[in-house]
Short mmCIF file of C-alpha atoms in Angstrom, two decimals:
data_model
loop_
_atom_site.label_atom_id
_atom_site.label_comp_id
_atom_site.label_asym_id
_atom_site.label_seq_id
_atom_site.Cartn_x
_atom_site.Cartn_y
_atom_site.Cartn_z
CA MET A 268 12.18 -21.74 3.59
CA SER A 269 11.89 -23.50 6.93
CA GLU A 270 8.74 -25.28 8.05
CA ARG A 271 8.25 -22.68 10.80
CA ALA A 272 8.53 -19.79 8.32
CA THR A 273 6.10 -21.50 5.94
CA LYS A 274 3.65 -21.94 8.81
CA GLN A 275 3.87 -18.24 9.71
CA LEU A 276 3.21 -17.17 6.13
CA ALA A 277 0.27 -19.57 5.89
CA ILE A 278 -1.22 -18.16 9.09
CA PHE A 279 -0.81 -14.62 7.80
CA VAL A 280 -2.49 -15.35 4.46
CA LEU A 281 -5.34 -17.38 5.96
CA VAL A 282 -6.21 -14.80 8.63
CA ALA A 283 -5.73 -11.74 6.38
CA PHE A 284 -7.79 -13.10 3.49
CA GLY A 285 -10.27 -14.98 5.67
CA TRP A 286 -11.17 -11.94 7.79
CA THR A 287 -11.33 -9.53 4.86
CA TRP A 288 -13.20 -11.74 2.42
CA THR A 289 -15.71 -12.68 5.12
CA TRP A 290 -16.52 -9.00 5.59
CA ASP A 291 -16.71 -8.57 1.81
CA ALA A 292 -19.19 -11.47 1.59
CA VAL A 293 -21.36 -9.86 4.28
CA TYR A 294 -21.38 -6.50 2.49
CA TYR A 295 -22.05 -8.12 -0.85
CA GLY A 296 -24.79 -10.37 0.50
CA PHE A 297 -26.67 -7.55 2.25
CA GLY A 298 -26.06 -4.98 -0.49
CA TRP A 299 -24.18 -2.61 1.82
CA TRP A 300 -21.51 -1.53 -0.67
CA GLU A 301 -23.09 1.87 -1.31
CA THR A 302 -24.30 2.71 2.19
CA LEU A 303 -21.63 1.63 4.73
CA PRO A 304 -17.88 2.25 4.99
CA THR A 305 -16.61 -1.04 3.60
CA THR A 306 -12.97 -0.15 4.23
CA LEU A 307 -12.96 -0.04 8.05
CA PRO A 308 -13.60 -3.70 8.97
CA ARG A 309 -11.92 -5.29 5.95
CA GLN A 310 -8.58 -3.48 6.37
CA TRP A 311 -7.95 -5.03 9.74
CA GLY A 312 -7.59 -8.54 8.37
CA VAL A 313 -4.03 -7.73 7.27
CA PRO A 314 -2.65 -6.50 10.62
CA LEU A 315 -4.54 -9.25 12.45
CA GLY A 316 -2.95 -11.81 10.15
CA ALA A 317 0.51 -10.40 10.87
CA ILE A 318 -0.07 -10.37 14.63
CA ALA A 319 -1.35 -13.97 14.58
CA ALA A 320 1.71 -15.07 12.58
CA VAL A 321 4.18 -13.30 14.88
CA ARG A 322 2.52 -14.81 17.95
CA ALA A 323 3.03 -18.26 16.39
CA SER A 324 6.78 -17.58 16.12
CA ASP A 325 9.65 -17.15 18.56
CA THR A 326 9.63 -13.38 18.01
CA SER A 327 8.40 -11.15 20.81
CA LEU A 328 5.21 -9.42 19.68
CA ARG A 329 6.09 -6.32 21.70
CA ALA A 330 9.59 -6.13 20.24
CA TRP A 331 8.28 -6.57 16.71
CA LEU A 332 5.63 -3.85 17.13
CA SER A 333 8.23 -1.55 18.70
CA GLY A 334 10.43 -2.03 15.64
CA ILE A 335 7.85 -1.41 12.95
CA PHE A 336 6.48 1.63 14.80
CA ALA A 337 9.83 3.28 15.45
CA TRP A 338 9.21 6.99 14.88
CA ARG A 339 12.60 8.62 15.43
CA LEU A 340 13.54 8.82 11.78
CA HIS A 341 15.02 11.48 9.54
CA PRO A 342 12.29 14.09 8.85
CA GLY A 343 13.06 13.79 5.16
CA LEU A 344 11.58 10.30 5.11
CA TYR A 345 8.23 11.62 6.26
CA LEU A 346 8.48 14.39 3.64
CA VAL A 347 9.20 11.86 0.89
CA ALA A 348 6.23 9.78 2.08
CA ILE A 349 3.94 12.77 1.54
CA LEU A 350 5.45 14.20 -1.64
CA VAL A 351 5.73 11.01 -3.72
CA PRO A 352 1.99 10.14 -3.89
CA LEU A 353 1.06 13.83 -4.02
CA THR A 354 3.25 14.27 -7.09
CA ILE A 355 2.15 11.10 -8.85
CA THR A 356 -1.58 11.70 -8.40
CA ASN A 357 -1.31 15.31 -9.63
CA VAL A 358 0.80 14.73 -12.75
CA ARG A 359 -2.25 13.41 -14.62
CA PRO A 360 -4.41 16.56 -14.26
CA VAL A 361 -1.42 18.68 -15.29
CA LEU A 362 -1.02 16.65 -18.49
CA ARG A 363 -4.76 16.86 -19.15
CA ALA A 364 -4.46 20.64 -19.17
CA LEU A 365 -1.42 20.86 -21.46
CA GLY A 366 -2.06 22.39 -24.86
CA GLY A 367 -4.54 25.09 -24.01
CA GLY A 368 -6.58 23.45 -21.26
CA ASN A 369 -7.45 24.59 -17.75
CA LEU A 370 -5.63 23.69 -14.56
CA SER A 371 -6.99 24.63 -11.16
CA TYR A 372 -6.54 23.85 -7.50
CA SER A 373 -9.54 21.68 -6.73
CA PRO A 374 -9.06 19.71 -3.51
CA PRO A 375 -11.68 17.16 -2.47
CA ALA A 376 -12.22 19.05 0.81
CA SER A 377 -10.88 21.89 2.92
CA LEU A 378 -7.29 21.64 4.15
CA PRO A 379 -8.24 20.69 7.75
CA LEU A 380 -10.49 17.91 6.45
CA ILE A 381 -7.75 16.71 4.10
CA VAL A 382 -5.30 16.51 6.98
CA LEU A 383 -7.89 14.67 9.06
CA PHE A 384 -8.58 12.24 6.20
CA VAL A 385 -4.88 11.48 5.70
CA LEU A 386 -4.32 10.89 9.41
CA ALA A 387 -7.44 8.71 9.73
CA ASN A 388 -6.52 6.80 6.59
CA ALA A 389 -2.98 6.27 7.85
CA LEU A 390 -3.94 5.14 11.35
CA ILE A 391 -7.19 3.17 11.02
CA LEU A 392 -7.98 2.67 7.32
CA GLY A 393 -5.69 1.88 4.38
CA GLY A 394 -2.43 2.71 6.13
CA ILE A 395 -3.02 0.11 8.82
CA GLU A 396 -2.53 -2.59 6.18
CA GLU A 397 1.19 -1.78 6.19
CA ILE A 398 1.54 -3.63 9.50
CA GLY A 399 1.03 -6.81 7.51
CA TRP A 400 2.17 -6.16 3.95
CA ARG A 401 5.41 -4.32 4.55
CA GLY A 402 5.85 -4.69 8.32
CA PHE A 403 5.54 -8.48 8.33
CA LEU A 404 5.49 -10.01 4.85
CA GLN A 405 8.06 -7.94 2.93
CA PRO A 406 11.05 -8.58 5.23
CA ARG A 407 10.30 -12.29 5.49
CA LEU A 408 10.17 -12.69 1.73
CA GLN A 409 13.43 -10.74 1.48
CA GLU A 410 15.14 -13.51 3.43
CA ARG A 411 14.80 -15.62 0.28
CA VAL A 412 14.45 -13.23 -2.66
CA SER A 413 15.51 -9.73 -3.68
CA VAL A 414 13.73 -6.56 -2.56
CA VAL A 415 12.21 -6.03 -6.00
CA THR A 416 10.95 -9.63 -6.24
CA ALA A 417 9.52 -9.48 -2.71
CA GLY A 418 7.75 -6.22 -3.54
CA ILE A 419 6.17 -7.75 -6.64
CA VAL A 420 5.04 -10.87 -4.73
CA VAL A 421 3.49 -8.72 -2.00
CA GLY A 422 1.86 -6.64 -4.74
CA VAL A 423 0.24 -9.70 -6.32
CA LEU A 424 -1.16 -10.76 -2.94
CA TRP A 425 -2.28 -7.18 -2.25
CA TRP A 426 -4.05 -7.14 -5.63
CA ALA A 427 -5.76 -10.49 -4.98
CA TRP A 428 -6.83 -9.34 -1.50
CA HIS A 429 -8.73 -6.43 -3.14
CA LEU A 430 -10.48 -8.56 -5.77
CA PRO A 431 -13.91 -8.88 -4.08
CA LEU A 432 -14.29 -5.09 -4.23
CA PHE A 433 -14.70 -5.37 -8.00
CA LEU A 434 -18.00 -7.17 -7.39
CA GLY A 435 -19.82 -4.04 -6.32
CA HIS A 436 -17.77 -1.36 -4.59
CA ARG A 437 -18.38 1.99 -6.29
CA ASN A 438 -14.65 2.79 -6.55
CA PHE A 439 -13.81 -0.44 -8.42
CA VAL A 440 -14.96 -1.06 -11.99
CA LEU A 441 -14.94 -4.60 -13.38
CA GLU A 442 -13.89 -3.67 -16.93
CA PRO A 443 -10.63 -4.47 -18.76
CA VAL A 444 -8.98 -1.03 -18.74
CA PRO A 445 -9.78 -0.14 -15.08
CA VAL A 446 -8.68 -3.61 -13.93
CA LEU A 447 -5.45 -3.32 -15.93
CA ARG A 448 -4.83 0.17 -14.57
CA TYR A 449 -5.41 -1.03 -11.02
CA THR A 450 -3.15 -4.05 -11.50
CA VAL A 451 -0.28 -1.95 -12.82
CA PHE A 452 -0.75 0.55 -10.00
CA VAL A 453 -0.96 -1.93 -7.10
CA ILE A 454 2.05 -4.04 -8.08
CA GLY A 455 4.15 -1.00 -8.98
CA ALA A 456 3.27 0.86 -5.78
CA SER A 457 3.92 -2.29 -3.74
CA THR A 458 7.41 -2.57 -5.19
CA VAL A 459 8.17 1.06 -4.34
CA PHE A 460 6.69 0.63 -0.85
CA GLY A 461 8.88 -2.45 -0.35
CA ALA A 462 12.01 -0.47 -1.17
CA PHE A 463 10.92 2.44 1.01
CA VAL A 464 10.40 0.32 4.13
CA ASN A 465 14.02 -0.80 3.85
CA GLY A 466 15.05 2.85 3.69
CA THR A 467 13.26 3.45 6.99
CA ASN A 468 15.03 0.46 8.59
CA GLY A 469 11.74 -1.37 8.91
CA SER A 470 9.57 1.38 10.36
CA ILE A 471 6.19 1.55 8.67
CA LEU A 472 5.09 4.96 9.99
CA PRO A 473 6.25 6.98 6.94
CA LEU A 474 4.86 4.25 4.71
CA MET A 475 1.46 4.54 6.39
CA LEU A 476 1.49 8.22 5.40
CA MET A 477 2.49 7.33 1.85
CA HIS A 478 -0.35 4.81 1.64
CA ALA A 479 -2.83 7.39 2.93
CA GLY A 480 -1.54 10.03 0.51
CA THR A 481 -2.05 7.60 -2.36
CA ASN A 482 -5.67 7.09 -1.28
CA LEU A 483 -6.24 10.85 -1.08
CA GLY A 484 -6.06 11.34 -4.85
CA PRO A 485 -5.32 14.59 -6.73
CA VAL A 486 -5.79 18.11 -5.42
CA LEU A 487 -5.51 19.60 -8.91
CA SER A 488 -8.07 19.46 -11.71
CA GLY A 489 -7.15 19.64 -15.38
CA SER A 490 -9.28 19.60 -18.51
CA GLY A 491 -9.50 20.83 -22.08
CA GLY A 492 -5.92 20.00 -23.08
CA MET A 493 -4.44 17.44 -25.42
CA GLY A 494 -4.68 14.67 -22.84
CA SER A 495 -8.24 15.41 -21.80
CA GLY A 496 -10.54 12.42 -22.19
CA SER A 497 -7.73 9.93 -22.82
CA THR A 498 -8.48 6.53 -21.30
CA MET A 499 -4.82 5.53 -21.44
CA LEU A 500 -3.46 8.56 -19.57
CA PRO A 501 -4.34 7.20 -16.09
CA LEU A 502 -2.63 3.91 -16.99
CA VAL A 503 0.53 5.35 -18.55
CA VAL A 504 0.97 8.22 -16.08
CA GLY A 505 -0.98 7.55 -12.89
CA SER A 506 -0.04 3.88 -12.64
CA GLY A 507 3.08 3.90 -14.79
CA LEU A 508 4.94 6.48 -12.71
CA TRP A 509 5.26 3.96 -9.89
CA TRP A 510 7.07 1.67 -12.32
CA LEU A 511 9.28 4.55 -13.41
CA ILE A 512 10.41 4.89 -9.78
CA VAL A 513 11.04 1.13 -9.69
CA LEU A 514 13.12 1.37 -12.88
CA VAL A 515 15.21 4.25 -11.56
CA LEU A 516 15.88 2.51 -8.23
CA VAL A 517 16.86 -0.74 -9.97
CA LEU A 518 19.17 1.07 -12.40
CA VAL A 519 20.87 2.92 -9.54
CA TYR A 520 21.00 0.24 -6.82
CA GLY A 521 20.20 -3.04 -8.55
CA ARG A 522 17.59 -5.51 -7.30
CA SER A 523 18.13 -4.34 -3.72
CA MET A 524 16.56 -0.99 -4.78
CA VAL A 525 18.36 0.73 -1.85
CA PRO A 526 22.04 1.33 -1.00
CA ASN A 527 23.74 -1.89 0.11
CA GLU A 528 24.65 -0.47 3.51
CA THR A 529 20.97 0.35 4.12
CA LEU A 530 19.89 -3.20 3.31
CA ASP A 531 22.73 -4.68 5.38
CA ARG A 532 21.63 -2.57 8.36
CA ARG A 533 18.08 -3.79 7.88
CA LYS A 534 19.18 -7.44 7.78
CA THR A 535 21.26 -6.97 10.92
CA ARG A 536 18.26 -5.60 12.75
CA LEU A 537 16.10 -8.54 11.69
#
């Protein structure tokens, strides 16, 4: 890796982690975890890191943003972006209900509010991270390693970037099983996301929807079946299904995880 490329990656990591962890320290120090939306300021460290790194390169910032926000894509890509997380998050309640249990439609809010949440999450909350993780970092790592390896490396950084939330955020539990479940989920999802962004020729818009759909969670509720109360079910199914997708893609396409012509077209564009 060239000195210039190493400098860009260092800028990205320093700005992304520095901005986010500074906000985390403020929230932790003032005890704001339970009362304020911790996600809004911290998320922006990742896109800011990517923008700072691109500005330090020979790449036109406008051209780069135009590429990652290209929206004229096959409609099926947007459909896949919605259906994949929706399916994965709802398999677990279905299995909980198998064997005589109850399964019901139990969304977290009304449909208009769900749509609003997904759009907000995609555009200003979790989805905005994709500007950095898959819009900037993934393709640059792919210049040296395979798609699957790049996805795993991004996943490890993504996991580390979230670590301060385990110190007090109500959605993160600092116990062995929840940490293991989260680790398996983040690295597996990152690897799938890395493959998907190559399928969109570098556009992150469908991926932002996929990220938001993952944050939405299940719309079904299951209980009373054979899997009800199992602590391993979320790990094996909820997190493990991302790795099943990785396995299928690797078996079909190899470490590129996408058809060769798709990856070649992506490299040509870069």
